Short mmCIF file of C-alpha atoms in Angstrom, two decimals:
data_model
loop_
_atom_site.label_atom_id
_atom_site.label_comp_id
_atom_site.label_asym_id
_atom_site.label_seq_id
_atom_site.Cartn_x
_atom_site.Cartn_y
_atom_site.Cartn_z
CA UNK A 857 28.85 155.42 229.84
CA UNK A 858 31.58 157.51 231.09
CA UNK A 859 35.43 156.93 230.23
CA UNK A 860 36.47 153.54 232.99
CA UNK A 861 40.21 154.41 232.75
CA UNK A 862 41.02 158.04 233.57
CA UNK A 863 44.59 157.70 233.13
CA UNK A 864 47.85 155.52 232.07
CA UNK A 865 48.40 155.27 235.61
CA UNK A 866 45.69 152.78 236.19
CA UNK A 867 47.24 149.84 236.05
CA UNK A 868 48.91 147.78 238.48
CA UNK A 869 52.76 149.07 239.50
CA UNK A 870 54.25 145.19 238.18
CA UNK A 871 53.37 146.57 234.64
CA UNK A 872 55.71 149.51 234.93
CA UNK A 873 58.46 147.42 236.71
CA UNK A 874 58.14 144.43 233.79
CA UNK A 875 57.60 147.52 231.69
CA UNK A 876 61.13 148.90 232.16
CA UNK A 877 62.70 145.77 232.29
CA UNK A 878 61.22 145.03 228.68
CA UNK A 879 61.81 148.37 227.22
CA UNK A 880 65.57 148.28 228.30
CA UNK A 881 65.97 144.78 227.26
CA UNK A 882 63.62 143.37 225.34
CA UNK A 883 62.03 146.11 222.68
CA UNK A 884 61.73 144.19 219.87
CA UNK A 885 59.54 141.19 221.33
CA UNK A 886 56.07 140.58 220.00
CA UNK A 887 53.55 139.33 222.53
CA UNK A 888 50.06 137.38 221.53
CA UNK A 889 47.49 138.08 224.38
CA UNK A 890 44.19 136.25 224.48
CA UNK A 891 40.96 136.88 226.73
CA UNK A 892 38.85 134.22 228.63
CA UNK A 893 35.73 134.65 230.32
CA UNK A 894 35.94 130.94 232.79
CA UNK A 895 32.09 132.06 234.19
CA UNK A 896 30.22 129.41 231.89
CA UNK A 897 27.22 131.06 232.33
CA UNK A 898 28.33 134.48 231.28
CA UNK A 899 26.62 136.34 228.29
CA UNK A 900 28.34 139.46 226.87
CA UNK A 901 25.48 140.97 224.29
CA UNK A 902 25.95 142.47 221.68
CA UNK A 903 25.21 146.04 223.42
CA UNK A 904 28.17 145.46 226.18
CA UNK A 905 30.24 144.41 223.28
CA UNK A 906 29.84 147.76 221.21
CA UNK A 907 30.50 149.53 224.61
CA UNK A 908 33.72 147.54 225.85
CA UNK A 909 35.20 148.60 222.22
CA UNK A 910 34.05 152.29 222.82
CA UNK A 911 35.46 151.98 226.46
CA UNK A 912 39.18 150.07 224.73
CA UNK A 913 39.13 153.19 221.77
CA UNK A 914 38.74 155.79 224.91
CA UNK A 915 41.73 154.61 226.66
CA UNK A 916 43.38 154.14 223.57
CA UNK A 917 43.81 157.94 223.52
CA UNK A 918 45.19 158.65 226.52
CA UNK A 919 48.47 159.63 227.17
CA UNK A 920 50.78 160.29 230.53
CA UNK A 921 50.67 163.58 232.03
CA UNK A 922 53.66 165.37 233.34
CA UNK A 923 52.05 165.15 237.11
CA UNK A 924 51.80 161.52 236.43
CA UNK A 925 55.11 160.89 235.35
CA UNK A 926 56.62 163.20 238.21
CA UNK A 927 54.73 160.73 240.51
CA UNK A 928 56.70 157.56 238.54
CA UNK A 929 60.02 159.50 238.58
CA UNK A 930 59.84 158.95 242.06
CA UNK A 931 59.38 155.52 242.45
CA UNK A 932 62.99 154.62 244.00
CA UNK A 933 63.30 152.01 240.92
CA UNK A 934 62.31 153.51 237.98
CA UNK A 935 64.84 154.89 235.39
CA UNK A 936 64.81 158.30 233.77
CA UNK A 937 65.43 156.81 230.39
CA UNK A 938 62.09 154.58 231.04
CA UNK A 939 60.03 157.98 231.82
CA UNK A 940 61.01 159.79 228.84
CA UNK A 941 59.59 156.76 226.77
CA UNK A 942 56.33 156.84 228.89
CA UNK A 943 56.31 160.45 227.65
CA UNK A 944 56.10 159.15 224.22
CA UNK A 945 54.03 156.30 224.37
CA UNK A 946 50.46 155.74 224.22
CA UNK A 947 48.40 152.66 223.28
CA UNK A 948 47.32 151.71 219.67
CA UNK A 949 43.62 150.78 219.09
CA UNK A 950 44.83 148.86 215.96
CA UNK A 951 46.67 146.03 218.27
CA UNK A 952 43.48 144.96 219.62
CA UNK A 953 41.09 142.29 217.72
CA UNK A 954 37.57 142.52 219.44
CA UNK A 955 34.83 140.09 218.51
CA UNK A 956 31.62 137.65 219.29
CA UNK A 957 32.97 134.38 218.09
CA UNK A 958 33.00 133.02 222.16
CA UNK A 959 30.80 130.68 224.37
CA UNK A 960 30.43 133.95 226.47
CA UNK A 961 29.74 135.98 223.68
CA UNK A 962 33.12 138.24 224.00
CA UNK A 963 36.63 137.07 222.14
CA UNK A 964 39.94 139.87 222.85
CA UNK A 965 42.85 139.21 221.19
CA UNK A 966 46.20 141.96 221.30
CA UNK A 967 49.50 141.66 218.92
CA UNK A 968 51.91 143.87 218.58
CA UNK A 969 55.06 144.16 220.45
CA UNK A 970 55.62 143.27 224.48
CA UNK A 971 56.22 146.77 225.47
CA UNK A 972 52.49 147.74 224.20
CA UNK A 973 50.48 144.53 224.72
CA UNK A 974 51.79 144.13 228.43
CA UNK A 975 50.15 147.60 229.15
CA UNK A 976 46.73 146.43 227.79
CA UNK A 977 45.99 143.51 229.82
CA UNK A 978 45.09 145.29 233.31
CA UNK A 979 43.34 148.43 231.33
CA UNK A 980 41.02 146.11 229.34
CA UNK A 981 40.19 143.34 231.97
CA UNK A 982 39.10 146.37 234.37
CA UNK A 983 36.62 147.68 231.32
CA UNK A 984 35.03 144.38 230.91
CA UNK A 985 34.46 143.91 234.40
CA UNK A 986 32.64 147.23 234.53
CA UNK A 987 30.77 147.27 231.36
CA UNK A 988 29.12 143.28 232.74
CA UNK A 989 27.94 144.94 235.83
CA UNK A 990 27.03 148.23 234.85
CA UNK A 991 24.79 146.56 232.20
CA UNK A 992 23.89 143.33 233.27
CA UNK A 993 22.57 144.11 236.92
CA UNK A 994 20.61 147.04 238.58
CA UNK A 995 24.49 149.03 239.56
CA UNK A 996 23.06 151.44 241.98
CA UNK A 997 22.09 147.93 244.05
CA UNK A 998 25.19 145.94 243.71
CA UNK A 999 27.33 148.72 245.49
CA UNK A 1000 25.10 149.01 248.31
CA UNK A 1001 25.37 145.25 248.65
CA UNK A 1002 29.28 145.94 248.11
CA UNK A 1003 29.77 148.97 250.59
CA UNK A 1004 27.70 146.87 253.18
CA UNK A 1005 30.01 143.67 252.73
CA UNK A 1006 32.65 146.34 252.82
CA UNK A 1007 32.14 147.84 256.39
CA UNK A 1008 31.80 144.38 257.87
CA UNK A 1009 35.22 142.95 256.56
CA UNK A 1010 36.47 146.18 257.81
CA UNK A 1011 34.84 145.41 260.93
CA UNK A 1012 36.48 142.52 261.39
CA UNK A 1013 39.97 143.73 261.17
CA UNK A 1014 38.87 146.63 263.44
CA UNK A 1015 38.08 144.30 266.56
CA UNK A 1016 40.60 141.87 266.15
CA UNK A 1017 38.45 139.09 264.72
CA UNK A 1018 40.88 138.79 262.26
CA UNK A 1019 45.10 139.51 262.17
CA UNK A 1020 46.18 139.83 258.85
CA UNK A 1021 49.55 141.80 259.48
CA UNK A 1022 50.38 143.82 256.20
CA UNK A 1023 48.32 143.57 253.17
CA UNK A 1024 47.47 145.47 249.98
CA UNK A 1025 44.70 145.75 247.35
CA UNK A 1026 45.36 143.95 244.74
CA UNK A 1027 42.09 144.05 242.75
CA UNK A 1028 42.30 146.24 239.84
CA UNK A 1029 41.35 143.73 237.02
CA UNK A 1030 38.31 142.31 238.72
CA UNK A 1031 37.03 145.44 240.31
CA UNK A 1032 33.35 145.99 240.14
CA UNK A 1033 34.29 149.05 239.27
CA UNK A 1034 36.70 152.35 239.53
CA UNK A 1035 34.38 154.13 241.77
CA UNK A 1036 34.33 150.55 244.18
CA UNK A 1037 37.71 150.26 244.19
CA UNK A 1038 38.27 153.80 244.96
CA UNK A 1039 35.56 153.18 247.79
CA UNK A 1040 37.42 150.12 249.28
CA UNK A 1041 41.12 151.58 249.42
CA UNK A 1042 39.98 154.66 250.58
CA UNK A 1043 38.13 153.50 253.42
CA UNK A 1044 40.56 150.74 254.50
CA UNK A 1045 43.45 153.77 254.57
CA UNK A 1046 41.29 155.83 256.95
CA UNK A 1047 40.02 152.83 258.77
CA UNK A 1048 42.00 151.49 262.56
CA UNK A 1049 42.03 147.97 261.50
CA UNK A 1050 43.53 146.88 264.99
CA UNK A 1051 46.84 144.56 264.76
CA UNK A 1052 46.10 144.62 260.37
CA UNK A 1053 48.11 147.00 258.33
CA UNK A 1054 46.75 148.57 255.32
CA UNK A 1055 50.26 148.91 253.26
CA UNK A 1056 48.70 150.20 249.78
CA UNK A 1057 47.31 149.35 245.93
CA UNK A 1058 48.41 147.59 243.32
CA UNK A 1059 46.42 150.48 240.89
CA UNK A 1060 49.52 153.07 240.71
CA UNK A 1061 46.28 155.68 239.76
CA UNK A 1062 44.50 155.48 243.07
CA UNK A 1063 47.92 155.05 244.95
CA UNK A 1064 48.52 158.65 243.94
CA UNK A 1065 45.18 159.72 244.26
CA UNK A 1066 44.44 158.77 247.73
CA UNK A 1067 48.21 159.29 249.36
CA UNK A 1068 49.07 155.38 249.76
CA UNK A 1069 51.70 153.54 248.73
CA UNK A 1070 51.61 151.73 245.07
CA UNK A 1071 52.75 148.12 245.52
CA UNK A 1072 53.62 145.32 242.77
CA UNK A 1073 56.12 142.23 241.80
CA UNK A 1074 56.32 140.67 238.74
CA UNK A 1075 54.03 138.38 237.03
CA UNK A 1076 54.06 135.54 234.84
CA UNK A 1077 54.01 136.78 232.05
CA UNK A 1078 57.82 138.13 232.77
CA UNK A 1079 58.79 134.45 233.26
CA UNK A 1080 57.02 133.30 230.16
CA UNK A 1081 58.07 135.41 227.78
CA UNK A 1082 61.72 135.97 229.06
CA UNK A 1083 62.22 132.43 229.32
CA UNK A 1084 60.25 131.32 226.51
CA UNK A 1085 60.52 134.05 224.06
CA UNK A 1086 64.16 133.53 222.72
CA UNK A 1087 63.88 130.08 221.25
CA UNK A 1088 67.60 128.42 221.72
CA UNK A 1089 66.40 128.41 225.44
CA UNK A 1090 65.34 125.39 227.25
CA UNK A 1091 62.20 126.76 228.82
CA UNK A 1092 62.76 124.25 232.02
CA UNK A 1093 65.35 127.23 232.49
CA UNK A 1094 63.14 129.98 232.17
CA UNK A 1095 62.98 131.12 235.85
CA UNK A 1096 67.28 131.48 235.65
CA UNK A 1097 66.95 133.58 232.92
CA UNK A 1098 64.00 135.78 234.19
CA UNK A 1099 65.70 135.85 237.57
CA UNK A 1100 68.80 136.90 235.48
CA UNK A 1101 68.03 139.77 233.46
CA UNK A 1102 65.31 141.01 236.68
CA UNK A 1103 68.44 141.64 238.88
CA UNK A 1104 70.63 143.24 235.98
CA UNK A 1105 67.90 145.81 235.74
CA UNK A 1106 67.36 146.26 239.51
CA UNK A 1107 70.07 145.02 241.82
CA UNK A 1108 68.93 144.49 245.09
CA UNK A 1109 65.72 147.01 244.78
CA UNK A 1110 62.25 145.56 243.62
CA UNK A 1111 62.56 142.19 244.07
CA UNK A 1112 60.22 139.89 244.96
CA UNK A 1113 60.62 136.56 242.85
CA UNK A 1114 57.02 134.77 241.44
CA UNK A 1115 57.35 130.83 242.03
CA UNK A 1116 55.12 129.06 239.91
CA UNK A 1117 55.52 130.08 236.49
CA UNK A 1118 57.10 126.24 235.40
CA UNK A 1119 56.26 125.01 239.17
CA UNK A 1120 57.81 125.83 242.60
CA UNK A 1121 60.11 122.92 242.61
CA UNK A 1122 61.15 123.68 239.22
CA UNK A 1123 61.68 126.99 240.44
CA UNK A 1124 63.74 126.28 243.43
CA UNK A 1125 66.49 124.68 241.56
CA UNK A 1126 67.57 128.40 240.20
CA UNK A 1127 66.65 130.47 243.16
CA UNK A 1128 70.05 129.65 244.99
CA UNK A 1129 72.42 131.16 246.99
CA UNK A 1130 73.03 134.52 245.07
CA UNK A 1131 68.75 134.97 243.80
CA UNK A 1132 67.56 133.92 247.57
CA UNK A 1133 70.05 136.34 248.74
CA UNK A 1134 69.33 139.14 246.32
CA UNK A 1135 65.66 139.00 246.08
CA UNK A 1136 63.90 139.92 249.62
CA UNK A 1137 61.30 137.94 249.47
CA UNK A 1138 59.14 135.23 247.40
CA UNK A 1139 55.03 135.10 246.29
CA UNK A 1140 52.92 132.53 245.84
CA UNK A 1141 49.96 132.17 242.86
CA UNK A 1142 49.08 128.60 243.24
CA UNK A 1143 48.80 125.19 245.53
CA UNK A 1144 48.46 125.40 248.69
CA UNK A 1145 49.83 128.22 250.90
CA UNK A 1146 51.47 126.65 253.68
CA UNK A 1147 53.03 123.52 252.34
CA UNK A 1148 54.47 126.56 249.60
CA UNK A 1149 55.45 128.67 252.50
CA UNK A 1150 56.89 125.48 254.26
CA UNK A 1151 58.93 124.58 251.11
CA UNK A 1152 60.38 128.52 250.87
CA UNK A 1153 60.79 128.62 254.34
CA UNK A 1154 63.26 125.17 254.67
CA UNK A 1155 64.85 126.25 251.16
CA UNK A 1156 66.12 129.52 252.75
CA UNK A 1157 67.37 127.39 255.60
CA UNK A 1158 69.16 124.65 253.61
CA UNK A 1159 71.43 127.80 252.02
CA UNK A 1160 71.80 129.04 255.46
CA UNK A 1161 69.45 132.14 254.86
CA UNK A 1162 67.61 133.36 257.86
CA UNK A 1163 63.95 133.04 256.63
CA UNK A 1164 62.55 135.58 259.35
CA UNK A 1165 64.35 138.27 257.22
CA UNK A 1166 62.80 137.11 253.90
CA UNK A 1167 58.93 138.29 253.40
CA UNK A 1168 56.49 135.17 252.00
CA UNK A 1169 53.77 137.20 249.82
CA UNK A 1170 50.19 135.88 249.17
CA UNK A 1171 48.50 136.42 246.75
CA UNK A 1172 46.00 133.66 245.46
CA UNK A 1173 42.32 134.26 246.04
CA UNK A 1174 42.38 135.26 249.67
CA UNK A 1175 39.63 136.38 251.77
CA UNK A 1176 40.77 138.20 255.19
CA UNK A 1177 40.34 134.57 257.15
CA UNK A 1178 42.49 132.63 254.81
CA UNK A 1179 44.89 135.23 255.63
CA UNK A 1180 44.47 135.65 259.09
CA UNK A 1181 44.87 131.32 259.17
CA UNK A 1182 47.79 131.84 256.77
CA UNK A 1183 49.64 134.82 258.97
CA UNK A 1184 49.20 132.81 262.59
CA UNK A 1185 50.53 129.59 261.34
CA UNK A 1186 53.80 131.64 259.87
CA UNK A 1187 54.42 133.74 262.76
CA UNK A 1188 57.88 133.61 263.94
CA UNK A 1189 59.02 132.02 261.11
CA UNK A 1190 58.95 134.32 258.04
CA UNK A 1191 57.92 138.03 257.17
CA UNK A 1192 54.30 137.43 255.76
CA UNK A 1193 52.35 139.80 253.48
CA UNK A 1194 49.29 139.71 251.87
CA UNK A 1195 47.80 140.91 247.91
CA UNK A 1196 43.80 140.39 248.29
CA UNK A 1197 42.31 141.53 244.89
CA UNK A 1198 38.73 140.10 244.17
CA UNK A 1199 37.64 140.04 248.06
CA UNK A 1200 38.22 143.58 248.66
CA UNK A 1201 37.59 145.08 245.08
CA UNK A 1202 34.45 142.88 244.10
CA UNK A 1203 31.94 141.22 246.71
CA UNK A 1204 28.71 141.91 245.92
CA UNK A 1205 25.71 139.67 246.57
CA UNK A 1206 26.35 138.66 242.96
CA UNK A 1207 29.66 136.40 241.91
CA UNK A 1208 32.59 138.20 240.60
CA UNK A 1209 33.52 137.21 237.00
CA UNK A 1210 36.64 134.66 236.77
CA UNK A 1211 38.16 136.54 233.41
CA UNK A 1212 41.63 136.48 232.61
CA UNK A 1213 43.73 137.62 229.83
CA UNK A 1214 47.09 135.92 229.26
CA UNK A 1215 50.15 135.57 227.00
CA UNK A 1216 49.52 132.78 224.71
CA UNK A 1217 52.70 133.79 222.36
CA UNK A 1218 56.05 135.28 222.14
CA UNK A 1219 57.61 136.32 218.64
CA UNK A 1220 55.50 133.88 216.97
CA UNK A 1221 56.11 130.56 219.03
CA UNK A 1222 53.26 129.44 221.91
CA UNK A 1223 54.23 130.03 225.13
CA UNK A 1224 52.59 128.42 228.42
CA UNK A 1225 52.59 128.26 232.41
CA UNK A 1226 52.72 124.79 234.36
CA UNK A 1227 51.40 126.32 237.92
CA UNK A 1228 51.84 123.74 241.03
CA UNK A 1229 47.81 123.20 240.33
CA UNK A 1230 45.78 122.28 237.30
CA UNK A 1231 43.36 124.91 234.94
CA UNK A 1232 45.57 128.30 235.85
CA UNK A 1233 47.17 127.49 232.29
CA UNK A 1234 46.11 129.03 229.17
CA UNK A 1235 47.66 127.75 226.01
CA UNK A 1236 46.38 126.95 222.72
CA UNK A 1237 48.67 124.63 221.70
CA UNK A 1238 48.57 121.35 223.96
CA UNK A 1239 51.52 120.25 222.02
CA UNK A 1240 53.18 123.25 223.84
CA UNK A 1241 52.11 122.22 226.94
CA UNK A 1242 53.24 118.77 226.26
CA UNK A 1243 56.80 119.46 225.05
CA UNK A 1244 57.48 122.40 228.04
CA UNK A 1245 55.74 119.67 230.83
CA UNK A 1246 58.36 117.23 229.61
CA UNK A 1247 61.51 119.82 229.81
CA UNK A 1248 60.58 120.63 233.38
CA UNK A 1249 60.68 116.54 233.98
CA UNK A 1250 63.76 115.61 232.20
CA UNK A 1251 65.69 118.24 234.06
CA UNK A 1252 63.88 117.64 237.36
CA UNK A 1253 65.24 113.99 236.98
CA UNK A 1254 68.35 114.50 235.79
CA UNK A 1255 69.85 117.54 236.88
CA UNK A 1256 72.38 116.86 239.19
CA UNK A 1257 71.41 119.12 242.51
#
């Protein structure tokens, strides 16, 4: 099979903004990061194992080119002193342990520190995803069924069936594959898509490619670790200190602020006057979107912000009517955007694979996310769970507001 990742660049932008962030204050954090196939009746065999290892060792030996970093250089946020240690860096095969020991028949495991485990999560996810379909299905058939799907979601935007306003592609990690995804984003640039806006992709490699605009946040995994990671904090204040160290490395540029790392409401007790001021907008990952976007939208009026100048992101498992129910209901009330991954990158008359890979440690302790709904955890300590559920609830009570 030929090389799945072509270059460093593809990835999604939020690695290179958390990147930065890490490198200039964080280098010396170690990150645990564990795979999980949630498909229960998924088999990886032994063959797609063997190739998924060949496909890691491949990107493995990549490194930036000076084109690519040019492109990055560019990016209004990012730091010179952040591209010269691109320039350096490259990923290290021996951080990865890849085995058979799963229900699914694939375990992933990465350790070594945040700066280089961060980068592998996107990378790797994107090779499994291939390798399955490539090897478990008749390929050549599950793109026709995908371009097909493709051209009638397009359709839709085209004649107005649907009004999404701005969105992006956000679908890297579950792509059916590079040459889909390639597919999708460039047809959707070149496409009218009547009152929708195609704004760009998440994958900073096609962004280039194709002339559109790369597009990102920050994830969880920012939260986690930053609020987590040193261990005098009390994790129920981990979205303060995330919030914290996000605007010392940015100011006012590059922020949109994740909600649900430790819950919304948990959330909403540090995003105050200053962070709802600074940050120009807010996206949601969990629960549902318009009680969230509700909840954001009275916040910003109970500190006297105007929420119409704020931007409400979406970004959890949308399909182009979700969004286009999502977008009427807000209108007037609140900039709205959209990040569809799975929908765009990965409908095929087959399901997409539900694989994740997530931090389940920071410099050696467990580290966890409460979301405002159940099973979008993953922590292998329950004990963790336990003690950081009970933080969040013993502050939420007795925190004077």
């Amino acid at each position: 099979m030929e090389n799945i990742i072509q270059s460093l660049l593809e990835t999604d932008l939020y690695k290179f903004s958390m990147g930065q962030a890490i490198y200039h204050n964080f280098p010396d954090y170690t990150t645990t990061w564990t795979f999980k196939c949630r498909n229960k009746d998924v088999k990886f065999t032994k063959e797609m194992v063997e190739e998924i290892k060949n496909q890691i060792l491949a990107y493995c030996n990549l490194t930036f080119k000076e084109d690519e970093l040019t492109y990055l250089s560019k990016v209004t946020w990012i730091k010179k002193s952040y591209v010269d240690f691109l320039r350096l860096w490259h990923p290290r095969y021996e951080d990865f342990t890849i085995g058979t020991d799963a229900e699914c028949g694939l375990t992933i495991e990465t350790n070594g520190t945040w700066l280089n485990t961060s980068m592998y999560e996107i990378p790797t996810l994107a090779i499994v995803n291939e390798v399955y379909f490539r090897m478990a299905y008749d390929y050549k058939e599950l793109m026709a069924s995908f371009e097909e799907k493709l051209d009638e979601k397009i359709k839709l935007l085209s004649d107005n069936t649907y009004n999404i306003g701005a969105f992006s592609e956000f679908g890297l990690r579950r792509r059916l594959s590079a040459e889909a995804q390639e597919l999708a984003v460039k047809k959707l640039k070149e496409s009218k898509l009547g009152n929708s806006i195609f704004v760009g992709s998440s994958n900073v490699f096609l962004a280039k490619k194709l002339g559109v605009n790369p597009v990102g946040t920050m994830a969880h995994e920012w939260i986690m670790c930053v609020g987590q990671g040193n261990h005098k904090h009390n994790p129920a204040y981990s979205n303060w200190y995330a919030l914290d160290y996000w605007v010392k490395e940015y100011g006012i540029l590059n922020g949109t602020a994740l909600t649900d790392a430790i819950t919304t409401d948990c959330f909403l007790r540090d995003f105050q006057l200053t962070y709802s001021t600074l940050f120009s907008g807010v996206r949601h990952d969990s629960g549902d979107p318009i009680e969230w976007g509700e909840k954001m939208i009275n916040h910003y009026k109970s500190l006297g912000i105007d929420p119409t100048t704020k931007t409400l992101l979406f970004s959890d498992s949308l399909d182009f009517k979700r969004a286009n129910d999502i977008n009427a209901h807000f209108k007037g009330k609140a900039k709205v955007a959209f990040g569809i991954g799975t929908y765009i990158a990965n409908d095929t008359k087959v399901p997409a694979l539900n694989i994740v890979m997530k931090t389940t440690a920071c410099n050696g302790q467990d580290v966890a996310k409460i979301s405002d709904v159940e099973g979008k955890g993953m922590c292998k300590n329950p004990d963790y769970v336990d003690y950081l559920q009970r933080c969040i609830d013993w502050r939420m009570t007795h925190e004077k507001v």
